[in-house]
Amino acid sequence: MAVTIEDLYRNYGILADAKDNLSQHKDAYQVILDGVKGGPKEKRLAAQFIPKFFSSFPELADAAINAQLDLCEDEDVSIRRQAIKELPRFATGENILRVADILTQLLQTDDTAEFNQVNASLISIFKMDAKGTLGGLFSQILQGEDIVRERAIKFLSTKLKSLPEDVMTKEVEEYVFAETKKVLEDVTGEEFVLLMRIVSGLRVLQTVNGRQQLVELVVEQAFLEQALNPADPDTVDRLLQCTRQALPLFSKNVHSTRFVTYFCEHVLPNLSTLTSPVAELDIQLEVLKLLAEMSPFCGDMEKLEANLNMLFTKLLEYMPLPPEEVENGENSASEEPKLQFSYVECLLFSFHQLGKKLPDFLLDKVDAERLKDFKIRLQYFARGLQVYIRQLRVALQGKTGDALKTEENKIKVVALKITNNINVLIKDLFHNPPSYKSTVTLSWKPVQKTEAVAPKRPSNEDMGSGGSTKKQISPQPRRDARQIYNPPSGKYSASIGNFNYGE
């Protein structure tokens, strides 16, 4: 015979009045459990009554949890939401893991209100037992269906940082790190980014040693022990994503040496054959930007001279010789060589940063003919640079405010930053002996507002490029002032923006 509303209220009253003798009324609790087989009203009442007396009947614990789970899967969304809201009341003792596992599976719902209720219930049990809740979440991340895994990772990436320190204790954070390392053994590109966001925010890893551990984690993902296959877009994208995740971790105490060496040994020699994971991405410029951002954080390098040699060789490719003159004094070439300012800024900056560590490289490690050739190229490039800087300054002269915000003028402002950076770096290399003392801010990095308008002294500003132009990547949130690119999503291939500057 089906349980009615009256049956539920009557047995609820028996249990509510029993007080110390509650456990003697097992039959009354069984009637409430049977309420899950009734109509919508009976189910809604059962969803509220079952958890209220759950702890008093340990012998019926499994039956009670299963009854509540039936309600969590009901066709009526309002019943589901009520049942999910009450689930945290079952999260006692050893049940916490099971409840967390159930709630994690329920993240797959497409109903917004229900999804929000699942989130609220998960947060609620987090505050009861963080480690047990994490056990349920990571169990589903490692073994659950794809949609559950995806949403569980997103839950952790957005909610963990808002939990107080008395919940996210040192022990709990160490557990998160240990479990995340297991997940990272097989991840997609988007999952990798989210998981790195999770562990990078852990307080226990905010020390030099902690950041070093994170770098080692990224090194494993980047496969830096293997040669690069430039023709495989997934392999290229994996390297780009890993490098972007490592960038905010580098500092004077946490070095970028392994990444910089890998880029010099494996990426620069294959620069022209790299297969972009995204059609509209200038992959060569993207790689050179990453190398430039990493180069200030190198430690002692066993292969410093080899790395400088590779940078030097690559620089020569992008710094053309002047056209030969024929007898009447005119150039034999029909047009001037194209100067790729964007690429040269990155390469010169990287060479300048590594050159500080071996200041006699151009004096003792490069033969006289090669050095002479280099200086001729530098001179020619510097002349073209000065012409372009003058044109840009004239074009921007007197423009302020909204006038500088047009797409055309924004490109010119950035171009001015790049060309001026190159100018400063070339002057350093023309010193005798070469100097490595000047500092510049890379053109895509944040600048002071006063530097955004036409500058007063062209030789001391950071400026922007000639060559091809694309859109600047939005910066990813980070803990310090250095800026990295917003990572793509998907399995090591998805859309990435980039700024590829055009004249």
Coordinates of C-alpha atoms in Angstrom, one line a residue, residues 5-501:
I5 CA 1.2 12.5 3.1
E6 CA -0.7 11.7 6.3
D7 CA 1.5 8.6 6.9
L8 CA 4.6 10.6 6.5
Y9 CA 3.5 13.4 8.9
R10 CA 2.2 10.8 11.4
N11 CA 5.5 8.9 11.5
Y12 CA 7.5 12.1 11.4
G13 CA 5.6 13.1 14.6
I14 CA 6.4 9.7 16.2
L15 CA 10.1 10.2 15.6
A16 CA 10.1 13.9 16.6
D17 CA 8.5 13.1 19.9
A18 CA 10.6 10.0 20.6
K19 CA 13.7 12.0 21.7
D20 CA 16.1 9.7 23.6
N21 CA 14.1 6.6 22.4
L22 CA 14.4 7.5 18.7
S23 CA 16.3 4.4 17.7
Q24 CA 13.4 2.2 19.0
H25 CA 11.1 3.5 16.2
K26 CA 12.8 1.9 13.2
D27 CA 9.4 1.0 11.6
A28 CA 8.4 4.7 11.6
Y29 CA 11.7 5.6 9.8
Q30 CA 11.1 2.8 7.3
V31 CA 7.7 4.4 6.4
I32 CA 9.5 7.7 5.7
L33 CA 12.0 5.9 3.5
D34 CA 9.1 4.3 1.6
G35 CA 7.9 7.8 0.8
V36 CA 10.2 7.9 -2.1
K37 CA 7.9 5.6 -3.9
G38 CA 4.9 8.0 -3.6
G39 CA 3.7 10.9 -5.7
P40 CA 5.5 14.3 -6.0
K41 CA 4.2 15.6 -2.7
E42 CA 5.3 12.5 -0.8
K43 CA 8.7 12.6 -2.4
R44 CA 9.3 16.2 -1.5
L45 CA 8.4 15.5 2.1
A46 CA 10.6 12.4 2.1
A47 CA 13.5 14.4 0.8
Q48 CA 13.3 16.6 3.9
F49 CA 12.4 13.9 6.5
I50 CA 14.9 11.2 5.6
P51 CA 18.1 13.2 6.3
K52 CA 16.6 14.7 9.6
F53 CA 16.7 11.3 11.3
F54 CA 19.4 9.6 9.3
S55 CA 22.1 9.5 12.0
S56 CA 19.8 7.7 14.5
F57 CA 19.4 4.6 12.4
P58 CA 22.9 3.4 11.4
E59 CA 21.6 0.0 10.4
L60 CA 19.4 1.7 7.7
A61 CA 22.2 4.1 6.6
D62 CA 22.6 2.5 3.1
A63 CA 18.9 2.3 2.6
A64 CA 18.5 6.0 3.6
I65 CA 21.3 7.2 1.3
N66 CA 19.9 5.1 -1.6
A67 CA 16.4 6.5 -1.0
Q68 CA 17.8 10.0 -1.1
L69 CA 19.7 9.2 -4.3
D70 CA 16.5 8.0 -6.0
L71 CA 15.1 11.4 -5.2
C72 CA 18.3 13.1 -6.6
E73 CA 17.5 11.4 -9.9
D74 CA 13.8 12.0 -10.0
E75 CA 12.2 13.3 -13.2
D76 CA 10.8 16.4 -11.3
V77 CA 13.6 19.0 -11.1
S78 CA 12.1 20.6 -8.0
I79 CA 12.3 17.2 -6.2
R80 CA 15.9 16.7 -7.3
R81 CA 16.9 20.2 -6.1
Q82 CA 15.3 19.5 -2.7
A83 CA 17.0 16.1 -2.4
I84 CA 20.4 17.6 -3.4
K85 CA 20.0 20.5 -0.9
E86 CA 19.6 17.9 1.9
L87 CA 22.5 15.6 0.8
P88 CA 25.2 17.3 3.0
R89 CA 23.2 16.1 6.1
F90 CA 24.4 12.5 5.1
A91 CA 28.0 13.6 5.0
T92 CA 29.1 12.2 8.4
G93 CA 32.1 10.0 9.2
E94 CA 32.9 7.6 6.4
N95 CA 29.9 8.7 4.3
I96 CA 31.6 11.9 3.4
L97 CA 33.5 10.3 0.5
R98 CA 30.3 8.7 -0.9
V99 CA 28.3 11.9 -0.7
A100 CA 31.1 13.9 -2.3
D101 CA 31.3 11.3 -5.1
I102 CA 27.5 11.5 -5.6
L103 CA 27.5 15.3 -5.7
T104 CA 30.4 15.4 -8.1
Q105 CA 28.4 13.1 -10.5
L106 CA 25.4 15.4 -10.2
L107 CA 27.5 18.3 -11.6
Q108 CA 26.6 17.0 -15.0
T109 CA 23.1 18.5 -14.8
D110 CA 22.1 21.0 -17.5
D111 CA 19.6 22.7 -15.2
T112 CA 21.1 26.0 -13.9
A113 CA 19.3 26.1 -10.6
E114 CA 20.1 22.4 -10.0
F115 CA 23.7 22.9 -10.9
N116 CA 24.0 25.9 -8.5
Q117 CA 22.5 23.7 -5.7
V118 CA 25.0 21.0 -6.4
N119 CA 27.8 23.6 -6.1
A120 CA 26.3 24.9 -2.8
S121 CA 26.1 21.4 -1.4
L122 CA 29.7 20.6 -2.3
I123 CA 30.9 23.8 -0.7
S124 CA 28.8 22.9 2.4
I125 CA 30.5 19.5 2.8
F126 CA 33.9 21.0 2.0
K127 CA 33.6 22.9 5.3
M128 CA 32.8 19.7 7.1
D129 CA 35.6 17.6 5.8
A130 CA 37.8 19.1 3.0
K131 CA 40.0 16.1 2.5
G132 CA 37.1 13.7 2.3
T133 CA 35.2 16.0 -0.2
L134 CA 38.4 16.2 -2.3
G135 CA 38.6 12.4 -2.3
G136 CA 35.2 12.2 -4.0
L137 CA 36.0 14.9 -6.5
F138 CA 39.3 13.4 -7.5
S139 CA 37.8 9.9 -7.7
Q140 CA 35.4 11.2 -10.4
I141 CA 38.1 13.2 -12.1
L142 CA 40.3 10.1 -12.4
Q143 CA 37.6 7.6 -13.2
G144 CA 34.3 9.4 -14.0
E145 CA 32.7 10.2 -17.3
D146 CA 34.1 13.0 -19.4
I147 CA 31.4 15.6 -18.6
V148 CA 31.8 14.9 -14.9
R149 CA 35.6 15.1 -15.0
E150 CA 35.4 18.4 -16.9
R151 CA 33.0 20.0 -14.5
A152 CA 34.8 18.7 -11.4
I153 CA 38.0 20.2 -12.6
K154 CA 36.3 23.5 -13.3
F155 CA 34.7 23.4 -9.8
L156 CA 38.1 23.0 -8.2
S157 CA 39.6 25.8 -10.3
T158 CA 37.0 28.3 -9.4
K159 CA 36.0 27.4 -5.8
L160 CA 39.2 26.3 -4.0
K161 CA 40.7 29.8 -3.9
S162 CA 37.6 31.2 -2.1
L163 CA 37.7 28.7 0.8
P164 CA 39.2 30.0 4.1
E165 CA 42.5 28.9 5.5
D166 CA 40.9 26.9 8.3
V167 CA 39.3 24.7 5.6
M168 CA 42.3 24.7 3.1
T169 CA 44.9 23.6 5.7
K170 CA 48.5 22.8 4.8
E171 CA 47.6 19.0 4.9
V172 CA 44.6 19.6 2.6
E173 CA 46.7 21.6 0.1
E174 CA 49.4 19.0 0.0
Y175 CA 46.6 16.4 -0.8
V176 CA 45.4 18.6 -3.6
F177 CA 48.9 18.8 -5.1
A178 CA 49.5 15.1 -4.8
E179 CA 46.1 14.2 -6.4
T180 CA 46.6 16.8 -9.2
K181 CA 49.9 15.3 -10.1
K182 CA 48.1 11.9 -10.7
V183 CA 45.5 13.6 -12.9
L184 CA 48.2 15.4 -14.9
E185 CA 49.5 12.1 -16.2
D186 CA 46.8 12.2 -18.9
V187 CA 45.2 15.5 -19.6
T188 CA 43.9 17.6 -22.5
G189 CA 45.2 21.1 -23.0
E190 CA 42.3 22.9 -21.3
E191 CA 42.5 20.5 -18.3
F192 CA 46.2 21.2 -18.0
V193 CA 45.6 25.0 -17.8
L194 CA 42.8 24.6 -15.2
L195 CA 44.8 22.2 -13.1
M196 CA 47.8 24.5 -13.1
R197 CA 45.6 27.3 -12.0
I198 CA 44.5 25.1 -9.1
V199 CA 47.9 24.2 -7.8
S200 CA 49.5 27.6 -8.6
G201 CA 47.0 29.1 -6.2
L202 CA 47.9 26.9 -3.3
R203 CA 49.4 28.8 -0.4
V204 CA 51.7 25.9 0.4
L205 CA 53.4 26.4 -3.0
Q206 CA 54.0 30.1 -2.7
T207 CA 57.6 29.6 -1.5
V208 CA 60.7 29.4 -3.8
N209 CA 60.7 25.6 -3.3
G210 CA 57.0 25.4 -4.1
R211 CA 57.3 27.4 -7.3
Q212 CA 60.3 25.2 -8.3
Q213 CA 58.1 22.1 -7.8
L214 CA 55.5 23.7 -10.1
V215 CA 58.1 24.3 -12.7
E216 CA 59.2 20.7 -12.5
L217 CA 55.6 19.7 -13.0
V218 CA 55.4 21.8 -16.2
V219 CA 58.7 20.5 -17.4
E220 CA 57.3 16.9 -17.3
Q221 CA 54.2 18.0 -19.3
A222 CA 56.4 19.8 -21.8
F223 CA 58.5 16.7 -22.7
L224 CA 61.7 18.7 -22.6
E225 CA 63.7 15.5 -22.7
Q226 CA 62.4 14.7 -26.2
A227 CA 63.3 16.3 -29.5
L228 CA 60.6 18.6 -31.0
N229 CA 58.6 17.4 -34.0
P230 CA 57.9 20.7 -35.7
A231 CA 55.4 19.2 -38.1
D232 CA 53.0 18.0 -35.4
P233 CA 50.7 20.9 -34.3
D234 CA 49.7 19.1 -31.1
T235 CA 53.3 18.7 -30.0
V236 CA 53.9 22.4 -30.8
D237 CA 50.8 23.5 -29.0
R238 CA 51.7 21.4 -25.9
L239 CA 55.1 23.2 -25.7
L240 CA 53.4 26.6 -26.1
Q241 CA 50.9 25.9 -23.4
C242 CA 53.4 24.5 -21.0
T243 CA 55.7 27.4 -21.5
R244 CA 52.9 29.9 -20.9
Q245 CA 52.0 28.1 -17.6
A246 CA 55.7 28.2 -16.5
L247 CA 56.2 31.9 -17.3
P248 CA 54.5 33.4 -14.2
L249 CA 56.5 31.0 -12.0
F250 CA 60.0 32.2 -13.1
S251 CA 61.9 34.6 -10.9
K252 CA 65.5 35.4 -9.9
N253 CA 65.3 32.3 -7.7
V254 CA 63.2 30.0 -10.0
H255 CA 65.0 29.8 -13.3
S256 CA 63.8 29.4 -16.9
T257 CA 67.1 27.8 -18.0
R258 CA 65.7 24.4 -19.1
F259 CA 63.0 26.0 -21.2
V260 CA 65.4 28.6 -22.8
T261 CA 67.9 26.0 -23.6
Y262 CA 65.2 23.8 -25.2
F263 CA 63.9 26.7 -27.3
C264 CA 67.5 27.5 -28.5
E265 CA 68.4 23.8 -29.2
H266 CA 65.1 22.5 -30.7
V267 CA 62.7 25.3 -31.6
L268 CA 64.9 28.0 -33.2
P269 CA 66.5 25.6 -35.7
N270 CA 63.0 24.6 -36.8
L271 CA 61.4 28.0 -36.5
S272 CA 60.4 28.3 -40.2
T273 CA 58.9 24.7 -40.3
L274 CA 56.8 24.9 -37.1
T275 CA 53.2 23.9 -37.8
S276 CA 50.8 26.2 -36.1
P277 CA 48.0 24.7 -34.0
V278 CA 45.8 27.5 -35.2
A279 CA 45.5 28.8 -38.7
E280 CA 45.6 32.6 -37.9
L281 CA 48.5 32.3 -35.4
D282 CA 51.9 33.7 -36.4
I283 CA 53.6 30.7 -34.7
Q284 CA 57.1 32.1 -35.3
L285 CA 56.4 35.4 -33.6
E286 CA 54.5 33.5 -30.8
V287 CA 57.6 31.3 -30.1
L288 CA 60.0 34.3 -30.2
K289 CA 57.9 36.2 -27.7
L290 CA 57.8 33.3 -25.3
L291 CA 61.6 33.0 -25.6
A292 CA 62.1 36.7 -24.9
E293 CA 59.8 36.6 -21.8
M294 CA 61.8 33.7 -20.4
S295 CA 65.3 35.0 -21.1
P296 CA 65.7 37.4 -18.2
F297 CA 65.2 34.5 -15.7
C298 CA 67.9 32.1 -16.8
G299 CA 70.3 30.7 -14.2
D300 CA 73.8 29.4 -14.9
M301 CA 73.8 27.6 -18.3
E302 CA 76.0 24.8 -19.3
K303 CA 75.2 25.5 -22.9
L304 CA 75.3 29.3 -22.8
E305 CA 77.7 29.7 -25.6
A306 CA 75.7 27.3 -27.9
N307 CA 72.5 29.1 -27.0
L308 CA 74.0 32.5 -27.9
N309 CA 75.4 31.1 -31.1
M310 CA 71.9 29.9 -32.1
L311 CA 70.4 33.3 -31.2
F312 CA 73.2 35.0 -33.1
T313 CA 72.6 32.8 -36.2
K314 CA 68.8 33.4 -36.1
L315 CA 69.3 37.2 -35.8
L316 CA 71.4 37.2 -38.9
E317 CA 68.5 35.7 -40.8
Y318 CA 66.2 38.6 -39.9
M319 CA 68.7 41.4 -40.3
P320 CA 69.4 41.6 -44.1
L321 CA 72.5 42.9 -45.7
P322 CA 72.1 46.3 -47.6
P323 CA 71.4 45.9 -51.3
E324 CA 74.6 46.1 -53.4
E325 CA 75.1 49.3 -55.4
V326 CA 75.8 49.3 -59.2
E327 CA 78.1 51.8 -60.9
N328 CA 75.6 54.7 -61.1
G329 CA 75.1 54.5 -57.3
E330 CA 71.6 53.0 -57.5
N331 CA 70.6 49.9 -55.7
S332 CA 70.7 46.8 -57.9
A333 CA 67.6 45.4 -56.1
S334 CA 64.3 46.6 -57.3
E335 CA 63.0 47.1 -53.7
E336 CA 64.4 47.4 -50.2
P337 CA 64.6 44.2 -48.1
K338 CA 61.6 43.8 -45.7
L339 CA 62.6 44.5 -42.1
Q340 CA 60.8 42.3 -39.7
F341 CA 60.8 44.5 -36.6
S342 CA 58.6 42.2 -34.4
Y343 CA 60.9 39.2 -34.8
V344 CA 64.1 41.2 -34.4
E345 CA 62.8 42.8 -31.1
C346 CA 62.3 39.4 -29.6
L347 CA 65.6 37.9 -30.8
L348 CA 67.7 41.0 -29.9
F349 CA 66.2 41.1 -26.4
S350 CA 66.9 37.4 -25.8
F351 CA 70.4 37.8 -27.2
H352 CA 70.9 40.8 -25.0
Q353 CA 69.7 39.0 -21.8
L354 CA 71.9 36.0 -22.4
G355 CA 74.8 38.1 -23.5
K356 CA 75.0 39.6 -20.0
K357 CA 76.2 36.2 -18.8
L358 CA 78.9 36.0 -21.4
P359 CA 79.8 39.6 -22.3
D360 CA 82.9 38.7 -24.3
F361 CA 80.8 36.5 -26.7
L362 CA 81.0 38.9 -29.6
L363 CA 84.7 39.6 -28.9
D364 CA 86.1 36.1 -28.3
K365 CA 83.5 33.6 -29.6
V366 CA 82.6 35.1 -33.0
D367 CA 85.2 35.2 -35.7
A368 CA 86.2 38.5 -37.3
E369 CA 84.5 38.0 -40.6
R370 CA 81.2 37.0 -39.0
L371 CA 81.3 39.9 -36.6
K372 CA 82.0 42.3 -39.4
D373 CA 79.0 40.9 -41.3
F374 CA 76.9 41.3 -38.2
K375 CA 77.8 44.9 -37.7
I376 CA 77.0 45.8 -41.4
R377 CA 73.6 44.2 -40.9
L378 CA 73.1 46.1 -37.6
Q379 CA 74.0 49.4 -39.3
Y380 CA 71.7 48.8 -42.2
F381 CA 68.8 47.7 -39.9
A382 CA 69.4 50.8 -37.7
R383 CA 69.2 53.1 -40.7
G384 CA 65.8 51.7 -41.7
L385 CA 64.7 51.8 -38.1
Q386 CA 65.4 55.6 -37.9
V387 CA 63.4 56.3 -41.0
Y388 CA 60.5 54.3 -39.7
I389 CA 60.6 55.9 -36.2
R390 CA 60.5 59.3 -37.8
Q391 CA 57.5 58.4 -39.9
L392 CA 55.7 57.0 -36.9
R393 CA 56.4 60.0 -34.7
V394 CA 55.1 62.4 -37.4
A395 CA 52.0 60.3 -37.8
L396 CA 51.3 60.3 -34.0
Q397 CA 52.4 63.9 -33.3
G398 CA 49.7 65.9 -31.5
K399 CA 47.4 62.9 -31.1
T400 CA 46.0 62.2 -27.6
G401 CA 43.0 60.5 -26.0
D402 CA 40.5 59.0 -28.3
A403 CA 42.6 59.8 -31.4
L404 CA 45.2 57.3 -30.1
K405 CA 42.5 54.6 -29.6
T406 CA 41.7 54.1 -33.3
E407 CA 42.9 50.7 -34.6
E408 CA 45.4 52.4 -37.0
N409 CA 46.9 54.6 -34.3
K410 CA 47.1 51.8 -31.7
I411 CA 49.1 49.8 -34.2
K412 CA 51.4 52.8 -34.8
V413 CA 51.9 53.3 -31.0
V414 CA 52.9 49.6 -30.6
A415 CA 55.1 49.9 -33.7
L416 CA 56.9 52.8 -32.1
K417 CA 57.5 50.7 -29.0
I418 CA 59.1 47.9 -30.9
T419 CA 61.3 50.1 -33.1
N420 CA 62.5 52.1 -30.1
N421 CA 63.3 48.9 -28.2
I422 CA 65.4 47.7 -31.1
N423 CA 67.1 51.1 -31.3
V424 CA 68.2 50.9 -27.7
L425 CA 69.5 47.3 -27.9
I426 CA 71.4 48.0 -31.2
K427 CA 73.2 51.0 -29.5
D428 CA 74.3 48.7 -26.7
L429 CA 75.8 46.2 -29.2
F430 CA 77.6 48.9 -31.0
H431 CA 79.5 49.9 -27.9
N432 CA 83.2 48.9 -27.9
P433 CA 83.2 46.5 -26.1
P434 CA 79.5 45.6 -26.5
S435 CA 77.4 46.7 -23.5
Y436 CA 74.5 44.9 -21.9
K437 CA 73.4 47.5 -19.5
S438 CA 70.3 49.1 -21.1
T439 CA 66.8 47.9 -20.0
V440 CA 63.7 47.9 -22.1
T441 CA 60.2 46.8 -21.6
L442 CA 59.0 44.3 -24.3
S443 CA 56.4 46.0 -26.6
W444 CA 53.5 43.7 -25.6
K445 CA 54.1 44.0 -21.8
P446 CA 52.1 46.5 -19.7
V447 CA 53.4 50.0 -19.8
Q448 CA 52.7 53.2 -17.8
K449 CA 50.0 55.4 -19.1
T450 CA 52.4 58.2 -19.8
E451 CA 54.3 55.9 -22.2
A452 CA 51.2 55.2 -24.3
V453 CA 51.4 58.6 -26.0
A454 CA 54.0 59.8 -28.5
P455 CA 57.3 59.7 -26.5
K456 CA 59.7 62.6 -25.9
R457 CA 63.0 60.7 -26.2
P458 CA 62.8 58.0 -28.8
S459 CA 65.9 56.2 -27.6
N460 CA 64.6 55.5 -24.2
E461 CA 61.1 54.0 -24.7
D462 CA 59.6 50.6 -25.4
M463 CA 57.9 50.6 -28.8
G464 CA 56.0 48.5 -31.5
S465 CA 56.7 46.9 -34.9
G466 CA 56.6 46.8 -38.6
G467 CA 55.8 43.6 -40.4
S468 CA 52.5 41.7 -40.2
T469 CA 50.0 42.5 -37.5
K470 CA 47.4 40.5 -35.5
K471 CA 45.5 41.0 -32.3
Q472 CA 47.1 41.1 -28.9
I473 CA 46.4 38.2 -26.6
S474 CA 44.6 39.2 -23.4
P475 CA 46.7 38.6 -20.3
Q476 CA 46.0 35.8 -18.0
P477 CA 45.4 36.7 -14.3
R478 CA 48.6 36.1 -12.3
R479 CA 50.3 36.9 -9.0
D480 CA 52.9 39.3 -10.2
A481 CA 53.4 42.1 -12.7
R482 CA 54.8 39.9 -15.5
Q483 CA 52.3 39.2 -18.3
I484 CA 51.7 36.0 -20.2
Y485 CA 49.3 35.0 -22.9
N486 CA 45.8 33.6 -22.5
P487 CA 46.2 29.9 -23.1
P488 CA 44.1 28.0 -25.7
S489 CA 41.7 25.2 -24.7
G490 CA 41.1 21.7 -26.1
K491 CA 43.6 18.9 -26.6
Y492 CA 46.6 21.0 -27.4
S493 CA 44.9 22.9 -30.2
A494 CA 42.4 25.7 -30.0
S495 CA 42.1 29.4 -30.9
I496 CA 44.9 31.6 -29.6
G497 CA 45.1 35.3 -30.3
N498 CA 48.3 37.1 -31.2
F499 CA 49.6 40.5 -32.0
N500 CA 51.6 40.5 -35.2
Y501 CA 52.3 44.1 -36.1

